[in-house]
Amino acid sequence: MRISERILSTALFGVGLGLATAYAFDGTTTPSDMAPAVGIEVAPRPSAPGGYTTQSLASPGLAAPGTAAPRLAAPVAVGPGVGAPAMMAPGRGALGAPDLHSPLSSFQAFQSGAKALRDGDTKAGLSALEYAATNGHLIAAWKLGRMYADGDGVKQNNLRAFEYFRTVADGHADEAADTTQAPFVANAFVALGLYYLDGIPNSDVKPDADRAREMFSYAAIYFGDRDAQYNLGRMYLDGNGGFKDPKQAVRWLLVAARKGQYQAQAVLGAMLFKGDYVARQGPRGLMWLTLARDAATPRETWITDLYAAAVKQASEDERAIALVYLERWLKTHRD
């Protein structure tokens, strides 16, 4: 079953039961941060989106992501292969003697590539990571995707980045959600969803809002990824793809905000402060906006603008209560 069908069926099941749990828009922990309790029931192991199966690719530390595309056909090569003769490392022969003709394992190549990047040798690092990725190393493929997406040490190439992210998602969609590799897989699904939203110019990667929603839904529900939850909430809020559902938007934004996703905090905070689609809660909204402002990058002026507008309009009482809420949040969410 496609992930979009699974999500639809579970959502209808929840609505059919008449679930109507009320939400407090503070930092209170929910029974499960994987998904909202209303309207969506989380399947323990949802089917991966079409085109993402563990059989379609034979794929067997960098910091984990998020601490922030065409319809899929056959998997593509992740990059130019690096011949094994150029990646040799001492091994052990049958009698324990060094074997100078033993090819580097994918993990060894990944370690070598990561060290080269840390040392500033981008060319050697790229070559080693390509070798590791070609030989099935998940995080190496993810890292290459991020490098090409961000133009980090290489010329930005969104199509190449997409291919690496697709390789990760295609080969590891069923990665257990509690493993150390799961955040990288979830981030790959989020990256694919973002590429689907806008497409990639001069390529076969065309805008496909339905496919983007499918990518975000899978990462949000199966992996509990907060960036996926934020993007899914925005799609419901904006009606991207022709399907607008403010109630679902608020639920997903709240789940992501409680996990510290600052963009979700900004959008949710603005909605609460203004009373858009929810009962107005000025102090609570100002609390979320303050958290978002403190975490935003200098380029995200839309967040600072939302915060400044709210502070200007807030009464003294609202600002004082927001400060109490903020102190409570910080006390219970210290790293």
mmCIF file of N, CA and C in Angstrom, residues 11 43 55 79 118 135 163 189 214 246 248 256 298-299:
data_model
loop_
_atom_site.group_PDB
_atom_site.id
_atom_site.type_symbol
_atom_site.label_atom_id
_atom_site.label_comp_id
_atom_site.label_asym_id
_atom_site.label_seq_id
_atom_site.Cartn_x
_atom_site.Cartn_y
_atom_site.Cartn_z
ATOM 1 N N ALA A 11 -6.258 8.348 8.676
ATOM 2 C CA ALA A 11 -6.912 9.611 9.001
ATOM 3 C C ALA A 11 -8.425 9.438 9.032
ATOM 4 N N ALA A 43 0.487 4.219 11.871
ATOM 5 C CA ALA A 43 0.744 2.800 11.650
ATOM 6 C C ALA A 43 2.157 2.500 12.098
ATOM 7 N N GLN A 55 14.196 -3.607 -1.891
ATOM 8 C CA GLN A 55 14.676 -4.501 -2.937
ATOM 9 C C GLN A 55 15.206 -3.738 -4.155
ATOM 10 N N GLY A 79 26.877 8.523 -8.670
ATOM 11 C CA GLY A 79 27.985 9.403 -9.026
ATOM 12 C C GLY A 79 29.051 8.604 -9.732
ATOM 13 N N ARG A 118 37.488 17.189 6.699
ATOM 14 C CA ARG A 118 37.863 17.950 7.895
ATOM 15 C C ARG A 118 39.218 18.631 7.718
ATOM 16 N N ASN A 135 29.445 1.928 -3.021
ATOM 17 C CA ASN A 135 29.490 0.601 -2.402
ATOM 18 C C ASN A 135 28.512 0.474 -1.232
ATOM 19 N N GLU A 163 19.610 12.909 -6.835
ATOM 20 C CA GLU A 163 19.921 11.500 -7.123
ATOM 21 C C GLU A 163 20.518 10.808 -5.897
ATOM 22 N N PHE A 189 14.249 11.951 2.731
ATOM 23 C CA PHE A 189 12.848 12.054 2.318
ATOM 24 C C PHE A 189 12.392 13.515 2.324
ATOM 25 N N GLU A 214 3.539 13.154 -0.086
ATOM 26 C CA GLU A 214 3.799 11.750 0.214
ATOM 27 C C GLU A 214 5.145 11.570 0.910
ATOM 28 N N PRO A 246 -6.779 23.474 7.624
ATOM 29 C CA PRO A 246 -6.141 24.200 8.721
ATOM 30 C C PRO A 246 -6.045 23.404 10.018
ATOM 31 N N GLN A 248 -5.633 20.109 10.399
ATOM 32 C CA GLN A 248 -4.479 19.227 10.302
ATOM 33 C C GLN A 248 -3.189 20.034 10.347
ATOM 34 N N ALA A 256 5.593 19.517 15.579
ATOM 35 C CA ALA A 256 6.946 19.954 15.210
ATOM 36 C C ALA A 256 7.461 21.033 16.162
ATOM 37 N N PRO A 298 19.929 34.729 10.261
ATOM 38 C CA PRO A 298 19.772 36.139 9.863
ATOM 39 C C PRO A 298 18.990 36.323 8.568
ATOM 40 N N ARG A 299 19.013 35.323 7.708
ATOM 41 C CA ARG A 299 18.339 35.451 6.413
ATOM 42 C C ARG A 299 16.835 35.219 6.525
#
